[in-house]
Coordinates of N, CA and C in Angstrom, one line a residue:
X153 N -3.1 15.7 -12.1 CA -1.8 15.0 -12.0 C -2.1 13.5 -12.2
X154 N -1.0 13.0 -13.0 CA -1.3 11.6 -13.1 C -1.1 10.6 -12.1
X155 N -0.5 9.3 -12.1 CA -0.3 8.6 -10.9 C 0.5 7.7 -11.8
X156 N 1.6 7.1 -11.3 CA 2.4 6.1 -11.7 C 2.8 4.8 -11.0
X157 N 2.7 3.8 -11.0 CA 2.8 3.1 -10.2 C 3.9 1.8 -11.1
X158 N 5.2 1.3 -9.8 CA 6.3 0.8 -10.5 C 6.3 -0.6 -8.9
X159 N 6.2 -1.9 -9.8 CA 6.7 -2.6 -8.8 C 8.3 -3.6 -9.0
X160 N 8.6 -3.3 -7.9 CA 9.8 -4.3 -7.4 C 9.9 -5.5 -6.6
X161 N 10.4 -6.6 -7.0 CA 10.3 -7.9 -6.3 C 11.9 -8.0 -5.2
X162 N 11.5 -7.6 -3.8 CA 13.0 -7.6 -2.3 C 12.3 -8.9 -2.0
X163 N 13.0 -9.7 -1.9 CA 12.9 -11.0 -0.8 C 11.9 -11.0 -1.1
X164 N 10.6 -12.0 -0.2 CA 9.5 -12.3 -0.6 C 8.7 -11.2 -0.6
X165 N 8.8 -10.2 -0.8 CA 7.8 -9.1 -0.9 C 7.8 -8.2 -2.2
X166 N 6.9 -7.7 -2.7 CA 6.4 -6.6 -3.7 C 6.6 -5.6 -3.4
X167 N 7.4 -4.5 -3.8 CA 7.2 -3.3 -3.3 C 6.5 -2.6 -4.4
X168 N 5.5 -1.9 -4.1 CA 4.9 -1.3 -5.1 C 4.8 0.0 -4.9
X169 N 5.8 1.2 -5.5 CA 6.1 2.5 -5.8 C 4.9 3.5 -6.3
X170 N 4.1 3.8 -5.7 CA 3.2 4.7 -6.3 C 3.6 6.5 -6.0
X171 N 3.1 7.1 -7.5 CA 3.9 8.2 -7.0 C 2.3 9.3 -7.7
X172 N 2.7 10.2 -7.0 CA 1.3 11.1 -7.8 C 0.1 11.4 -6.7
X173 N -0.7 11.7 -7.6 CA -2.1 11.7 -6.8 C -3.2 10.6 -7.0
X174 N -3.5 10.0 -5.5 CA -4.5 9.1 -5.8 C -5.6 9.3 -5.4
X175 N -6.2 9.2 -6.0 CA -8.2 9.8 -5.6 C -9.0 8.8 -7.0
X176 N -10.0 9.2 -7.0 CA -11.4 8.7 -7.5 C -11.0 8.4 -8.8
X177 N -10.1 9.3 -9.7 CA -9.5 9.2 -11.2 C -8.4 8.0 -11.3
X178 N -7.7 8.1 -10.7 CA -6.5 7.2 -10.1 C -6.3 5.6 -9.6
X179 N -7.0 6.0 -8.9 CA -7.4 4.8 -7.6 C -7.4 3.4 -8.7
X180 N -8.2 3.5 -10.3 CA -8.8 1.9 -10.8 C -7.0 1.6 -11.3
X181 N -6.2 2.7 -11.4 CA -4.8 2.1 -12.1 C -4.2 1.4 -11.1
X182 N -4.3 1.6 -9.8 CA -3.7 1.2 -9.0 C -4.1 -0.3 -8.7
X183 N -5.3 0.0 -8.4 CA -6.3 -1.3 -8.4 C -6.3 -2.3 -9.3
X184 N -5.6 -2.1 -10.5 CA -5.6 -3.0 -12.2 C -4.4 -3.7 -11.4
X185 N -3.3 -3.1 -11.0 CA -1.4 -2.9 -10.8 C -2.0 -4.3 -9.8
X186 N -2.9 -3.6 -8.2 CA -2.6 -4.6 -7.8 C -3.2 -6.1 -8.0
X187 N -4.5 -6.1 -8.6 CA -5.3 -7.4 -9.4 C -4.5 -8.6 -10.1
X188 N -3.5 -7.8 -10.9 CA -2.4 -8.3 -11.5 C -1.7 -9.1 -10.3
X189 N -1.4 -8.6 -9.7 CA 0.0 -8.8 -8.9 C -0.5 -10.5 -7.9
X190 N -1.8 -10.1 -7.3 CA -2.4 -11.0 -7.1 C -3.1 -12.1 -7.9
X191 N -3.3 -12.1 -8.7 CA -3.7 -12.9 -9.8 C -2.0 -14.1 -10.0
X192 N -0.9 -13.1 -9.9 CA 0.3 -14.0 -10.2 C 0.8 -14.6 -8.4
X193 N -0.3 -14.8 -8.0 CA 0.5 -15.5 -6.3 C 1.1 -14.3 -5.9
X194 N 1.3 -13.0 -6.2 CA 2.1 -11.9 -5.0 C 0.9 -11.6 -4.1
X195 N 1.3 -12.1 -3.0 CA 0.6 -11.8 -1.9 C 0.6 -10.8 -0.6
X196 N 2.6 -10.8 -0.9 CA 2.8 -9.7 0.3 C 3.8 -8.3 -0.6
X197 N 2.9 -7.2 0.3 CA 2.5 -6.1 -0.7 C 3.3 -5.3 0.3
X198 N 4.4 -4.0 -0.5 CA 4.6 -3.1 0.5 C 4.7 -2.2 -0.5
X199 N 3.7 -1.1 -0.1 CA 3.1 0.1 -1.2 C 4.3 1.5 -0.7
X200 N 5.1 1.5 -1.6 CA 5.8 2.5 -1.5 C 5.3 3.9 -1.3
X201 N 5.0 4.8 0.1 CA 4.2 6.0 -0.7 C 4.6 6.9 -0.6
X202 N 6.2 7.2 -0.7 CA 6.9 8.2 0.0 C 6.4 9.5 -1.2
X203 N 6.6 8.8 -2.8 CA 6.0 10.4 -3.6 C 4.5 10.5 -3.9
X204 N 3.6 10.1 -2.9 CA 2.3 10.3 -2.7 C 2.5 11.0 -2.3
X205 N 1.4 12.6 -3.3 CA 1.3 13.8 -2.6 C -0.3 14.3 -2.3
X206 N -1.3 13.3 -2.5 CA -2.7 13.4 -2.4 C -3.1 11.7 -1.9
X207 N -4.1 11.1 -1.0 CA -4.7 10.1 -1.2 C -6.0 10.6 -0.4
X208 N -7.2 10.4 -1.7 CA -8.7 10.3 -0.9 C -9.1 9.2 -0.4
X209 N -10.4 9.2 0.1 CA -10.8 7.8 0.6 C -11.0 6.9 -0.7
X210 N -11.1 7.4 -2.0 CA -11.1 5.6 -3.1 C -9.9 5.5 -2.4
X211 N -8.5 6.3 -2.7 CA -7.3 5.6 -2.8 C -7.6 4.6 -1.2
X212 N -7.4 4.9 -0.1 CA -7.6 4.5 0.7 C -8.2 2.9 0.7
X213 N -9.7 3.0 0.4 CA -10.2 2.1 -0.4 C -9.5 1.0 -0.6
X214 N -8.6 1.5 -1.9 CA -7.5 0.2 -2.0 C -6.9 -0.4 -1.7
X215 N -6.3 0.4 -0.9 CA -5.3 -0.3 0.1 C -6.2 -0.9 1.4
X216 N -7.5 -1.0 1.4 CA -8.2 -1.7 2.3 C -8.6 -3.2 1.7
X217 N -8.6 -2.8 0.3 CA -9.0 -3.8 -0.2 C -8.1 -5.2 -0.5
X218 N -7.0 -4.3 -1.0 CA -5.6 -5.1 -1.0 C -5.6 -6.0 0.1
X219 N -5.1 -5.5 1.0 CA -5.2 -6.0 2.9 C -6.2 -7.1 2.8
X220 N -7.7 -6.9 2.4 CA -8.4 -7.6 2.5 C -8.3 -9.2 1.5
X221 N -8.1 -8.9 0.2 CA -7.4 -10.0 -0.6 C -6.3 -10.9 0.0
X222 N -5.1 -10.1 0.3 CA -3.8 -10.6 0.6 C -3.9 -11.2 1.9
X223 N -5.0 -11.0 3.1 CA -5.5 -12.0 3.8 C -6.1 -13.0 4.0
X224 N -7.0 -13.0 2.8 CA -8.0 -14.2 2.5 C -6.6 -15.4 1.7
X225 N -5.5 -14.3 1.3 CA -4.7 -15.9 0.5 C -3.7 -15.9 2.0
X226 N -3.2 -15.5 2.7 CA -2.2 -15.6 3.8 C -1.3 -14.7 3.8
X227 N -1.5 -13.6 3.0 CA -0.2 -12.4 2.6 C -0.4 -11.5 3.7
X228 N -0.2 -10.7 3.2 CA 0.3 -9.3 4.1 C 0.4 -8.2 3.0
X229 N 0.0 -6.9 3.3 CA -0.1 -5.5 3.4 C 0.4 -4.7 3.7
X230 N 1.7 -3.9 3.6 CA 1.8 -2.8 4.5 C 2.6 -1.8 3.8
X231 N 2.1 -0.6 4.3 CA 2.5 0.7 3.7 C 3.6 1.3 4.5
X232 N 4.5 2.3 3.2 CA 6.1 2.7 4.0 C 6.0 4.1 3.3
X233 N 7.0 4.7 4.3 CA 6.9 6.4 4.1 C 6.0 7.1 3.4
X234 N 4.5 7.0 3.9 CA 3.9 8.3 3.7 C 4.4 9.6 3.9
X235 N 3.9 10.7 3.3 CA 4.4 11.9 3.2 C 3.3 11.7 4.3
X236 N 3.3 13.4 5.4 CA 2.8 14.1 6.0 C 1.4 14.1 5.7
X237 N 0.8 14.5 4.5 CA -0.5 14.7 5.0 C -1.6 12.7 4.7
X238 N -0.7 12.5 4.1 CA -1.2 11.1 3.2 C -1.7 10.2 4.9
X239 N -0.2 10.5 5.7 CA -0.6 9.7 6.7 C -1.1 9.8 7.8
X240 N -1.9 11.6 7.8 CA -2.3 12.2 8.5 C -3.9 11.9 8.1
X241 N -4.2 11.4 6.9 CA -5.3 11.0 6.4 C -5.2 9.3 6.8
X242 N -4.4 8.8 6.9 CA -4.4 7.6 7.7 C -4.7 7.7 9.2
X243 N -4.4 8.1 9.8 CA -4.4 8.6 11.2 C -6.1 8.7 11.7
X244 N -6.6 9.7 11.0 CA -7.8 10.4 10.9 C -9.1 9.3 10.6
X245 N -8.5 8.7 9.3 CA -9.4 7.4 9.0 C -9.6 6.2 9.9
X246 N -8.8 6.2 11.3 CA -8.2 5.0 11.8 C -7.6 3.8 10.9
X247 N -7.2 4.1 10.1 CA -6.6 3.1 9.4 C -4.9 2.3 9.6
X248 N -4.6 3.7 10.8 CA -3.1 3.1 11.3 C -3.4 1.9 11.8
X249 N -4.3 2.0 12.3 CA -4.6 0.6 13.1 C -5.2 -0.3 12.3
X250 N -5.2 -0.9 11.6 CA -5.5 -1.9 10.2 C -4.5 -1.9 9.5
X251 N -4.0 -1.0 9.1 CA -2.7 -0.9 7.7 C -1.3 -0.6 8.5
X252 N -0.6 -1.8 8.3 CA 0.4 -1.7 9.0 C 1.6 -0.3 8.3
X253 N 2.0 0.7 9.4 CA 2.4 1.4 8.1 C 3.6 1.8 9.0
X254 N 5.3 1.9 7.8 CA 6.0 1.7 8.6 C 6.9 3.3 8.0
X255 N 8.2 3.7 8.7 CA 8.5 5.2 8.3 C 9.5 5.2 6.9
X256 N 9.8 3.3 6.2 CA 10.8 3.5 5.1 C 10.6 2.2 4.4
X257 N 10.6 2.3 3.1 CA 10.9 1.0 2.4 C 11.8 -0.5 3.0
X258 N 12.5 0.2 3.4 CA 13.5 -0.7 3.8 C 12.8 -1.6 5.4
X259 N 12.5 -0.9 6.4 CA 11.9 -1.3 7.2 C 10.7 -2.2 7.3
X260 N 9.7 -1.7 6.7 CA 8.8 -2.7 6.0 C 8.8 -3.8 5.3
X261 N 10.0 -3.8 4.5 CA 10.1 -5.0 3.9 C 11.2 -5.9 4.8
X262 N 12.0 -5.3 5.7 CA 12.3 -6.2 6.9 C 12.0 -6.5 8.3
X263 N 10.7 -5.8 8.1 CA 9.6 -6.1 9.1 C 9.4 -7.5 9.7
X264 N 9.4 -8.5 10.9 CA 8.6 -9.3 11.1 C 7.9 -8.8 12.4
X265 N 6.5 -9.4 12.1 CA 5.4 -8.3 12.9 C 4.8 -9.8 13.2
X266 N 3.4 -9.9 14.4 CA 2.8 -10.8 14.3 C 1.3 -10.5 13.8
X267 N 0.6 -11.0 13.2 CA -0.8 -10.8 12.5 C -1.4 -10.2 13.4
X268 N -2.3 -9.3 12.6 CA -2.9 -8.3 13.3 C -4.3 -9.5 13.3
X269 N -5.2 -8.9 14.9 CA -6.0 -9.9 14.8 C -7.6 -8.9 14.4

């Protein structure tokens, strides 16, 4: 299965729509999507992943790495409606607790949260 990935600019934030399966084949398109985005000053990232139906640990990966970028510039990270197993692989990974992840697009991107330390 392929992977698509679509972003939208809400108020100061990126939403970036990924839909598909993300694993080891996948993972560098998403990674290109977000290089880009950072490269142009987008710093605060909210990864759409409601039609994510697979993520392994690369995908994961990225979204660690993101986080990690978007904090060395002052941004922010956070992920909105995983399906069931995506975020049961978050869970598992401890990653809930690193990757702010919230139950809807909308919520996330009207999130104010205070920095995770």
């Amino acid at each position: 299965m392929s992977l698509t990935v679509q972003t939208e600019q809400r108020a100061d934030m990126v939403v970036v729509s990924v839909a598909g399966e993300l694993d080891m084949a996948t993972a560098p398109q998403l990674q290109d999507q977000i290089s880009d985005l950072l490269e142009k000053g987008r710093t605060r990232l909210v990864f759409d992943l409601a039609e994510v139906s697979f993520c392994d640990s690369t995908g994961l990966s990225v979204f660690v790495r993101a986080k990690n970028s978007t904090d060395d510039a002052g941004g922010t990270v956070r992920l909105a409606a995983p399906q069931r197993g995506v975020l049961r692989i978050l869970e598992v990974s401890g990653l809930v607790e690193v990757l702010r992840t919230y139950p809807s697009v909308d919520e996330a991107v009207a999130a104010q949260e205070p920095a995770l330390d």
